[in-house]
PDB file of C-alpha atoms and ligand atoms in Angstrom:
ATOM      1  CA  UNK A   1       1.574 -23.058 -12.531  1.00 88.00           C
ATOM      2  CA  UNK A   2      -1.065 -21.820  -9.374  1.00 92.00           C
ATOM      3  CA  UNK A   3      -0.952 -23.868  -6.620  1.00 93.00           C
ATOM      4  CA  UNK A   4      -3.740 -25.951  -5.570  1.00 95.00           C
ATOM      5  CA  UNK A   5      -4.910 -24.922  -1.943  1.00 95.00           C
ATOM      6  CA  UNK A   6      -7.619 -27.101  -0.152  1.00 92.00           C
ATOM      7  CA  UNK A   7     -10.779 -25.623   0.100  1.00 82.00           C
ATOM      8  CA  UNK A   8     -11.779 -23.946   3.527  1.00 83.00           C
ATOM      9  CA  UNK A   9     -14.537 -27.460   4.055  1.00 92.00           C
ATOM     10  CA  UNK A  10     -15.479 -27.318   7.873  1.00 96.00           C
ATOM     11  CA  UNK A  11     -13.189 -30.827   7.986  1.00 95.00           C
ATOM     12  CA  UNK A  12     -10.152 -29.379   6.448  1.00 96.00           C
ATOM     13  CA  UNK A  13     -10.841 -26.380   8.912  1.00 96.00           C
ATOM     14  CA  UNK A  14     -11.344 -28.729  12.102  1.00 97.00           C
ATOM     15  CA  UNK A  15      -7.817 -30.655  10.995  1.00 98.00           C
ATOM     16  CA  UNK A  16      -6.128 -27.472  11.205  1.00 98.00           C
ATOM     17  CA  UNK A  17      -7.428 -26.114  14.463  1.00 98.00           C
ATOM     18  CA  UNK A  18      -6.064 -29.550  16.013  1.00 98.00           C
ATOM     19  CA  UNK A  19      -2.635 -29.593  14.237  1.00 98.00           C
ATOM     20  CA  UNK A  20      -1.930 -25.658  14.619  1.00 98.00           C
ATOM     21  CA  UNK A  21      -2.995 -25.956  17.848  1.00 98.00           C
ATOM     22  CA  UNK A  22      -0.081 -26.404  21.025  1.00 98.00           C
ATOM     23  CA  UNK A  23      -2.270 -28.556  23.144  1.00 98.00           C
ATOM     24  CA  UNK A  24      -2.131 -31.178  20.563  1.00 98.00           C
ATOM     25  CA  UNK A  25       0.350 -33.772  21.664  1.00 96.00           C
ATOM     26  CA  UNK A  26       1.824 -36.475  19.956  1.00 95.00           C
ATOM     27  CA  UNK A  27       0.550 -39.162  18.855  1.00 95.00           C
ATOM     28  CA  UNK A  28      -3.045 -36.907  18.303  1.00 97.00           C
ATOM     29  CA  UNK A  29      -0.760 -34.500  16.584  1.00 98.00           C
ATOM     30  CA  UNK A  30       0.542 -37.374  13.850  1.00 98.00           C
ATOM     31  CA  UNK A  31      -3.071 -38.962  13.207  1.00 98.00           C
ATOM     32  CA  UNK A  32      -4.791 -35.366  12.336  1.00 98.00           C
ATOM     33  CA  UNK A  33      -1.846 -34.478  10.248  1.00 98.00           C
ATOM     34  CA  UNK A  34      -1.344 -38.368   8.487  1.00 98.00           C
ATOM     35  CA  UNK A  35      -5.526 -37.597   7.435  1.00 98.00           C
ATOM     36  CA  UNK A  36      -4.890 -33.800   5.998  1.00 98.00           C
ATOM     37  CA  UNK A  37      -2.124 -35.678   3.977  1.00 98.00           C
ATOM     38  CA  UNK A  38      -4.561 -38.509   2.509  1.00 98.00           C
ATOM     39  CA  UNK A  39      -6.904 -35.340   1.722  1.00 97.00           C
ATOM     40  CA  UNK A  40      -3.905 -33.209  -0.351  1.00 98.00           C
ATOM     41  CA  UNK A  41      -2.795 -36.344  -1.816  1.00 98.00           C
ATOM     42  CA  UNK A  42      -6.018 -37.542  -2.941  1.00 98.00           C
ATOM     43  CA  UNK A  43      -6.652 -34.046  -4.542  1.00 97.00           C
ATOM     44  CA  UNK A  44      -3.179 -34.260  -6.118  1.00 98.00           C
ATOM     45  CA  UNK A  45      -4.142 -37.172  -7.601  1.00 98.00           C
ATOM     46  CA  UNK A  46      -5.306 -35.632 -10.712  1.00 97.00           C
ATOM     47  CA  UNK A  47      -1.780 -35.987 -12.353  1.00 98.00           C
ATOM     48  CA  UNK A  48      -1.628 -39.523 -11.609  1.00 98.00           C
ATOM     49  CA  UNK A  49      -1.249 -41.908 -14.687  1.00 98.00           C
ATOM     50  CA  UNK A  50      -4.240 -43.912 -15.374  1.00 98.00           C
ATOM     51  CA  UNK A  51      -6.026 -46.469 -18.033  1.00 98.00           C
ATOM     52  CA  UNK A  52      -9.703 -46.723 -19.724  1.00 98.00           C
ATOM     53  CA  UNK A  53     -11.026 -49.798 -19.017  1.00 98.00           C
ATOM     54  CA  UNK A  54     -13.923 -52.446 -19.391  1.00 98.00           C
ATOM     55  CA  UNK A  55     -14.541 -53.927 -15.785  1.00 98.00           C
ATOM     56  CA  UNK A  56     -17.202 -56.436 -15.004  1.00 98.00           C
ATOM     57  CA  UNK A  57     -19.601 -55.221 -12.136  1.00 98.00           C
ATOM     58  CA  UNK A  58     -21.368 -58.593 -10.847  1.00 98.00           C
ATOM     59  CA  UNK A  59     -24.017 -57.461 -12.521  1.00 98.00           C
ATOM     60  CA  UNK A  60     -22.978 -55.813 -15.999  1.00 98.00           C
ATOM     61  CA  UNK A  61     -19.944 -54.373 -18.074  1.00 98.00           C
ATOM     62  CA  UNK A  62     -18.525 -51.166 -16.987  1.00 98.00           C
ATOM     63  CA  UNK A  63     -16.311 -48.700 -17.962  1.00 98.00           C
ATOM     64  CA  UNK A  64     -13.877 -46.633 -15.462  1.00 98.00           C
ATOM     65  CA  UNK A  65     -10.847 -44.894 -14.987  1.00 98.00           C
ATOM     66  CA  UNK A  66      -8.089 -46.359 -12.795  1.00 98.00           C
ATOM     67  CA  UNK A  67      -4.910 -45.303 -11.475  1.00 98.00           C
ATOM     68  CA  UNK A  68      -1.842 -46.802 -12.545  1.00 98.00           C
ATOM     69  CA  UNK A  69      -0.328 -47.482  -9.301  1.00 98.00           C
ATOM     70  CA  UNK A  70       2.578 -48.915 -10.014  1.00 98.00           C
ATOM     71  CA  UNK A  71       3.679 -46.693 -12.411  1.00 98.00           C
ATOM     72  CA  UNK A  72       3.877 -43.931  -9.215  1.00 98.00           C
ATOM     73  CA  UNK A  73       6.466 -43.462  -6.760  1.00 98.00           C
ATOM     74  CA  UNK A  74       6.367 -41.507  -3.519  1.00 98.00           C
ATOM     75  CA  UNK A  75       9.358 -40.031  -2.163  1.00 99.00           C
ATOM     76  CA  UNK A  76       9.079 -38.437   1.634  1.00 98.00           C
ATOM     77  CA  UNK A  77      11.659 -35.838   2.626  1.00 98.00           C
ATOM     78  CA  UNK A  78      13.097 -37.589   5.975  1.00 98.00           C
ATOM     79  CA  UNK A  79      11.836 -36.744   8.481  1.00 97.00           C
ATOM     80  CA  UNK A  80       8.649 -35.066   8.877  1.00 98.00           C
ATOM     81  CA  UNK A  81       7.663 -36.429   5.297  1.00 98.00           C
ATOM     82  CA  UNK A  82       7.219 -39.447   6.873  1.00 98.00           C
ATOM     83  CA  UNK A  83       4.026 -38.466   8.642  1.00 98.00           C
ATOM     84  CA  UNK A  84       2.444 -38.336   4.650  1.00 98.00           C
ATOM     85  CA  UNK A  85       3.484 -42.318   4.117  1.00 98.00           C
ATOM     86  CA  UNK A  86       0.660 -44.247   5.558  1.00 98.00           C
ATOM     87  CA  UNK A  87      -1.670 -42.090   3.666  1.00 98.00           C
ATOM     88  CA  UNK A  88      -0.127 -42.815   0.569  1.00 98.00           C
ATOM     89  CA  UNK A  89       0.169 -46.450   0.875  1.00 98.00           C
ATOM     90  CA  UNK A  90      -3.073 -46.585   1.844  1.00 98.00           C
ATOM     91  CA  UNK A  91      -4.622 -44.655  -1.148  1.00 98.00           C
ATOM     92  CA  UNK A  92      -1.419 -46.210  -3.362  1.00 98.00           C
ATOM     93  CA  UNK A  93      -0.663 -49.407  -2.180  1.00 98.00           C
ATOM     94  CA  UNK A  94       1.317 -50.603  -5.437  1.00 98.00           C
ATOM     95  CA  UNK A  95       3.511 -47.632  -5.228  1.00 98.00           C
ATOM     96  CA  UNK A  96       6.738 -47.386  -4.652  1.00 98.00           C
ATOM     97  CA  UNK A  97       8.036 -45.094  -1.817  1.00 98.00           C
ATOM     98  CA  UNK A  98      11.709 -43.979  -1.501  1.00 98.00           C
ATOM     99  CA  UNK A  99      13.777 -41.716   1.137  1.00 98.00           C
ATOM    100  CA  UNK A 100      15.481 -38.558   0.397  1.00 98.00           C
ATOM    101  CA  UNK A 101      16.973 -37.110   3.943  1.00 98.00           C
ATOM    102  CA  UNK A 102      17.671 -33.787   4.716  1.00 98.00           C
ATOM    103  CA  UNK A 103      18.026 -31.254   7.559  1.00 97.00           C
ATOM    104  CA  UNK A 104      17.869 -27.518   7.676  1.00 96.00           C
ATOM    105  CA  UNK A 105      20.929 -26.159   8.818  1.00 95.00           C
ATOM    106  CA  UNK A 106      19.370 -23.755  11.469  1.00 91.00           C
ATOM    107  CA  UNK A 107      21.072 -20.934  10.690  1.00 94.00           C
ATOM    108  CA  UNK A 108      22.176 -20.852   7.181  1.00 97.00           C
ATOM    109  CA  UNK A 109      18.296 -22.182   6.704  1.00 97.00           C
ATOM    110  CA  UNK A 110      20.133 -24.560   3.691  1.00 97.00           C
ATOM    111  CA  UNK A 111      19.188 -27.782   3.340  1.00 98.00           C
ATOM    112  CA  UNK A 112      22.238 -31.090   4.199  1.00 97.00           C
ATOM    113  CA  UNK A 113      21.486 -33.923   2.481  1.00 98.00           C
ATOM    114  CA  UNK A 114      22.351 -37.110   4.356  1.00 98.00           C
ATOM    115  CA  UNK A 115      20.555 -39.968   2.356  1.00 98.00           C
ATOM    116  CA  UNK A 116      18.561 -41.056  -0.384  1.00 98.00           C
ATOM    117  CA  UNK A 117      17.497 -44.518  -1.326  1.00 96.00           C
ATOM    118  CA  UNK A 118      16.264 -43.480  -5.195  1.00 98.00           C
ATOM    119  CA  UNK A 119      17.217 -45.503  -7.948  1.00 98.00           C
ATOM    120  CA  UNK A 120      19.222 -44.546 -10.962  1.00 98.00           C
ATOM    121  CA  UNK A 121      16.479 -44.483 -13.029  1.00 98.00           C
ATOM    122  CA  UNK A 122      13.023 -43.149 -12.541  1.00 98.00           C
ATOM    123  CA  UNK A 123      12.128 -43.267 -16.441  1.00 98.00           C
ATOM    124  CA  UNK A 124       8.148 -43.630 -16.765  1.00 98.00           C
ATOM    125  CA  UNK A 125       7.496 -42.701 -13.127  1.00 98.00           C
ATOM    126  CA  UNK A 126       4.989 -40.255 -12.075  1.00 98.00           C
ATOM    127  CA  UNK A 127       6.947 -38.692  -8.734  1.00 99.00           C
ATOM    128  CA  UNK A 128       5.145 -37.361  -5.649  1.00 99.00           C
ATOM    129  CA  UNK A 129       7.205 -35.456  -3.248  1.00 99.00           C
ATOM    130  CA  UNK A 130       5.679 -35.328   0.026  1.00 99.00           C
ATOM    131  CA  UNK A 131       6.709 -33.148   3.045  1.00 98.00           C
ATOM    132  CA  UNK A 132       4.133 -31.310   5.519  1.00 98.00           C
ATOM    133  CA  UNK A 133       6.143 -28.233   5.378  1.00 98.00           C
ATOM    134  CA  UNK A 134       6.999 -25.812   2.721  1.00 98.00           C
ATOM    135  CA  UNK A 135       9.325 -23.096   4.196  1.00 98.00           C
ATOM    136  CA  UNK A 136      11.721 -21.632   2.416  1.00 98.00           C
ATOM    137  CA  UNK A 137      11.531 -24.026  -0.517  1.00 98.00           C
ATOM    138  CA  UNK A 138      14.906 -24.996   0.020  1.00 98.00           C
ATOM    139  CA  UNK A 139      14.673 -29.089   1.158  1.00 98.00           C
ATOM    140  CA  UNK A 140      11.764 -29.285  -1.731  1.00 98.00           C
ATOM    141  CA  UNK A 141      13.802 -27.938  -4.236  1.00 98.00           C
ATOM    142  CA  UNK A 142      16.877 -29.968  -3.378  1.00 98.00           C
ATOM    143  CA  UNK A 143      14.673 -33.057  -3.303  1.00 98.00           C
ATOM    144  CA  UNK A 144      13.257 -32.088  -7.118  1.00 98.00           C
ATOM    145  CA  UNK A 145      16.395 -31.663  -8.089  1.00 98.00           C
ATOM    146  CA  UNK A 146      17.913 -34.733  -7.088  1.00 98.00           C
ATOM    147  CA  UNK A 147      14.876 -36.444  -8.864  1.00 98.00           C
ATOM    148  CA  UNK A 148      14.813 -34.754 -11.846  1.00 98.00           C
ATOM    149  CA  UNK A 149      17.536 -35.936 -12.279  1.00 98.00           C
ATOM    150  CA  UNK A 150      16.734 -39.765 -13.076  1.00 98.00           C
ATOM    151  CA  UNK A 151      14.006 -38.358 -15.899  1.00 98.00           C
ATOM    152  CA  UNK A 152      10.928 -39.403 -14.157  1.00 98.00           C
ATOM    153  CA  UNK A 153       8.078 -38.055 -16.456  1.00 98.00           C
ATOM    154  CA  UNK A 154       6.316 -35.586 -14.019  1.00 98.00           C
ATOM    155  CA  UNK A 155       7.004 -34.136 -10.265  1.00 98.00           C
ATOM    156  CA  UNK A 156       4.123 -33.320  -8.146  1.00 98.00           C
ATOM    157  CA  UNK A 157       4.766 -31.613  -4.640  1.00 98.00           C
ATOM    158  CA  UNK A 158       2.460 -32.450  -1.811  1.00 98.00           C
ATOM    159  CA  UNK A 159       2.448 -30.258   1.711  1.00 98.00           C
ATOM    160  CA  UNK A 160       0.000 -29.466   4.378  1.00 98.00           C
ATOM    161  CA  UNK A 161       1.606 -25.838   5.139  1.00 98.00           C
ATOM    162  CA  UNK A 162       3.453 -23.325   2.889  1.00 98.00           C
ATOM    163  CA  UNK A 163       4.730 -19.900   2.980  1.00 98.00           C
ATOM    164  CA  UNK A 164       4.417 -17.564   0.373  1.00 98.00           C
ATOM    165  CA  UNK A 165       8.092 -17.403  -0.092  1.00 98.00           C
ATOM    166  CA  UNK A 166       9.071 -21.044  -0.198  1.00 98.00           C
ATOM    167  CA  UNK A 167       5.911 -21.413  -2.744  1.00 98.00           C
ATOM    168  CA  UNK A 168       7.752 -18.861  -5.465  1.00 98.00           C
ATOM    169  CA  UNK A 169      10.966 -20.634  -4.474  1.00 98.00           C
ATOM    170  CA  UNK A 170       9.776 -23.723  -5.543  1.00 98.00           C
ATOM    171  CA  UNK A 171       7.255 -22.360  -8.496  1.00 98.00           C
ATOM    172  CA  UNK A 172      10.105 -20.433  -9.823  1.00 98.00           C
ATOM    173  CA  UNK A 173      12.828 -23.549  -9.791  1.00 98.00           C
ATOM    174  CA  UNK A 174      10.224 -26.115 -11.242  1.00 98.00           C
ATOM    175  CA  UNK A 175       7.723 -24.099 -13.064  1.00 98.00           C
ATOM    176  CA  UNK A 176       5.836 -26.881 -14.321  1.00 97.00           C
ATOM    177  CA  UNK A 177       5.618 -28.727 -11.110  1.00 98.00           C
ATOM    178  CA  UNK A 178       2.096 -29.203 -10.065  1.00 98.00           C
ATOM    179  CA  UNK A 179       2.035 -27.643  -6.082  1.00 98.00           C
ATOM    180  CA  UNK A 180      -0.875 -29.028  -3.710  1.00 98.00           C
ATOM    181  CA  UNK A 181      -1.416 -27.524  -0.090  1.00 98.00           C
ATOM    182  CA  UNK A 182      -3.656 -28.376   2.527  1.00 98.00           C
ATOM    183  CA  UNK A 183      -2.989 -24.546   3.610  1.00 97.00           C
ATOM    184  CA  UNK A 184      -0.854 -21.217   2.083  1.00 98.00           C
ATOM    185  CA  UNK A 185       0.052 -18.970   5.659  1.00 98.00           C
ATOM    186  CA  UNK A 186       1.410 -15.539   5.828  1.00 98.00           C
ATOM    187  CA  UNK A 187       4.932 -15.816   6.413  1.00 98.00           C
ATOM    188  CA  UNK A 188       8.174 -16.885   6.772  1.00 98.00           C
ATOM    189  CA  UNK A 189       9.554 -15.974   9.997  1.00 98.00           C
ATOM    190  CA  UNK A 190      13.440 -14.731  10.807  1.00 96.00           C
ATOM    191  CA  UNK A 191      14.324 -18.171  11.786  1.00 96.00           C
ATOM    192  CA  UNK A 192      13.138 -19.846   9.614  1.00 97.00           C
ATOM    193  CA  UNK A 193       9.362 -21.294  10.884  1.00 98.00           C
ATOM    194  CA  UNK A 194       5.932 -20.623   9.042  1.00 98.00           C
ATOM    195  CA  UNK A 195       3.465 -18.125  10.879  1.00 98.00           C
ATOM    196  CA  UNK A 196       1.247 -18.850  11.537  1.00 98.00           C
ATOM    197  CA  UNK A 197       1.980 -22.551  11.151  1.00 98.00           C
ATOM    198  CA  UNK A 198       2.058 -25.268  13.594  1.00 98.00           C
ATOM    199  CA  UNK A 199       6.150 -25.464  15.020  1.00 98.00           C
ATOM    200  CA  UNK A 200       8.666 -27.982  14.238  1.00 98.00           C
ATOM    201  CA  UNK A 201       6.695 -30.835  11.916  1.00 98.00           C
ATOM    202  CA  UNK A 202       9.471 -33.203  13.057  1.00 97.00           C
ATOM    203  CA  UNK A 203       9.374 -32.630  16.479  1.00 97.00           C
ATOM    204  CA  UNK A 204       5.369 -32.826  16.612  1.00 98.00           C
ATOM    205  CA  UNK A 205       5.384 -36.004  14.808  1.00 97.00           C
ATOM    206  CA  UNK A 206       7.483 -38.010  16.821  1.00 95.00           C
ATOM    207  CA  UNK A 207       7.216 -36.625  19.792  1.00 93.00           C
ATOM    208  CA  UNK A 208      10.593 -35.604  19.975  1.00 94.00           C
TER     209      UNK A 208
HETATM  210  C1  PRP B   1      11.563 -29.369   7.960  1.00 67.87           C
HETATM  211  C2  PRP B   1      10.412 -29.832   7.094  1.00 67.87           C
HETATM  212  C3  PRP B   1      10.935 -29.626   5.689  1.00 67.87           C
HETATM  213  C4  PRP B   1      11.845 -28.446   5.847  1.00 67.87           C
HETATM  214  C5  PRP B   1      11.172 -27.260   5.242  1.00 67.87           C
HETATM  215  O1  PRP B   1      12.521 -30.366   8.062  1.00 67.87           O
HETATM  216  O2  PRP B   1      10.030 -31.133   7.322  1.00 67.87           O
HETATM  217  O3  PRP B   1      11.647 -30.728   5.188  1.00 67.87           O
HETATM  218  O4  PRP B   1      12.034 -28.242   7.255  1.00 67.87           O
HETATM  219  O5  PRP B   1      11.972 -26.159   5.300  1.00 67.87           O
HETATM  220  P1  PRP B   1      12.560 -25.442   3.999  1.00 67.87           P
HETATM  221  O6  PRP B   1      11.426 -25.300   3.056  1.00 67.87           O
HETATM  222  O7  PRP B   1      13.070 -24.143   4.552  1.00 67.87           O
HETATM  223  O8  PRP B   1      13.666 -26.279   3.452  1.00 67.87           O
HETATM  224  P2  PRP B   1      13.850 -30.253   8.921  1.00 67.87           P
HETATM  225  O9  PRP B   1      14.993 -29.865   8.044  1.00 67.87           O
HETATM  226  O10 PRP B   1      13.620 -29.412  10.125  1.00 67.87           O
HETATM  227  O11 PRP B   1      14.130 -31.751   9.313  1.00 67.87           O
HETATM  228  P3  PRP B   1      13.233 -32.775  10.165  1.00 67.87           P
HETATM  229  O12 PRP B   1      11.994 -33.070   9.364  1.00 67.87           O
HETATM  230  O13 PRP B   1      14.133 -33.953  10.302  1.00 67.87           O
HETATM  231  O14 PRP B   1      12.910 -32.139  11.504  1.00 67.87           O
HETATM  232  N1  URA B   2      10.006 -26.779   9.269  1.00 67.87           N
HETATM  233  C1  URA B   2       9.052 -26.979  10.227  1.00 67.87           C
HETATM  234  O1  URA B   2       8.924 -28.089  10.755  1.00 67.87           O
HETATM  235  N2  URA B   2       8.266 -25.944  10.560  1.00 67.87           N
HETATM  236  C2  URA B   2       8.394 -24.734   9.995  1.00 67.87           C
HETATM  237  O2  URA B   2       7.622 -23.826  10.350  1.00 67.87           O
HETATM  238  C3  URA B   2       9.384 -24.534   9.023  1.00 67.87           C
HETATM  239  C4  URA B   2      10.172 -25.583   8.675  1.00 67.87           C
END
């Protein structure tokens, strides 16, 4: 399945000169990235369950499309997927969110998982991963795999920055996972960080 990149609009474009950008300090840093994530979730959104309904306008009948929101659960990858939560409660605020941590080893690059808080059974949930960054693929696919595992009926990723090789990671592990970027960059680097990109995610965030 292709990817869905966000188009170059001049306010995606002004998001990313801020968030790539060094200068950018925390808390700026956390605010510009929290409102690329409402914009990739929002377009990821597609692939959200939803009902047909009659709703009364004040003034007449009318028929729309609306999300079932409980039926939807977002799961961040600790801890720089926590800078995508407020956005999703805000444009979710029925859903569910759970925790998956892990951390990158830094040299072996391979993801350690230290906690989740998912429940044994996901059956009839609609899953959004979210993490900013999308390097080698490795914490996304662990995450999707610990998922998948408690039969949720659909996994949607949700990043702000990938590389080209953690994209066919991911594509090629879950090939019918629906991938949504806010940008794709060139690549992966030997240690491990996106280039261009925008440094540690985790670090930026919490000003750490
Ligand atoms: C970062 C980022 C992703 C992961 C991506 O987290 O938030 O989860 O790296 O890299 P990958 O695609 O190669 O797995 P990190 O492990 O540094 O933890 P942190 O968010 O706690 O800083
Ligand atoms: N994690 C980050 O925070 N940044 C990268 O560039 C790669 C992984």
């Amino acid at each position: 399945m292709e990817p869905v990149v966000l188009h170059r609009k001049a306010s995606i474009a002004h998001l990313f000169s801020l968030i790539r950008d060094r200068e950018t300090e925390y808390p700026e840093f956390s605010t510009r990235l929290g409102v690329l994530g409402a914009t990739v979730i929002a377009e990821s959104l597609e692939y959200a369950p939803f009902k047909n309904l009659t709703i009364h306008t004040p003034l007449e009948p009318a028929n729309v499309r609306r999300i079932i929101e409980s039926d939807i659960v977002g799961i961040p990858i600790l801890r720089a997927g926590l800078g995508m939560v407020e956005p999703f409660q805000r444009i979710l605020p029925n859903a569910s969110v759970y925790h998956i941590g892990l951390k990158r080893d830094e040299k072996t690059l391979e993801p350690d998982y230290y906690y989740d808080s998912l429940p044994d059974d996901l059956t009839g949930r609609t899953i959004f991963i979210l993490d900013p960054m999308l390097a080698t693929g490795g914490s996304a696919i662990a995450a999707a795999q610990l998922v998948a595992k408690r039969n949720p009926v659909k996994i949607v990723f949700c990043g702000i920055i990938g590389a080209p090789e953690g994209l066919s990671a991911l594509s090629e592990a879950f090939p019918d996972m629906p991938i949504f970027l806010g940008a794709l960059d060139d690549h992966l680097d030997e240690t491990g960080y996106i280039r261009p990109g925008l440094g540690d995610a985790g670090d930026r965030l919490f000003g750490t």
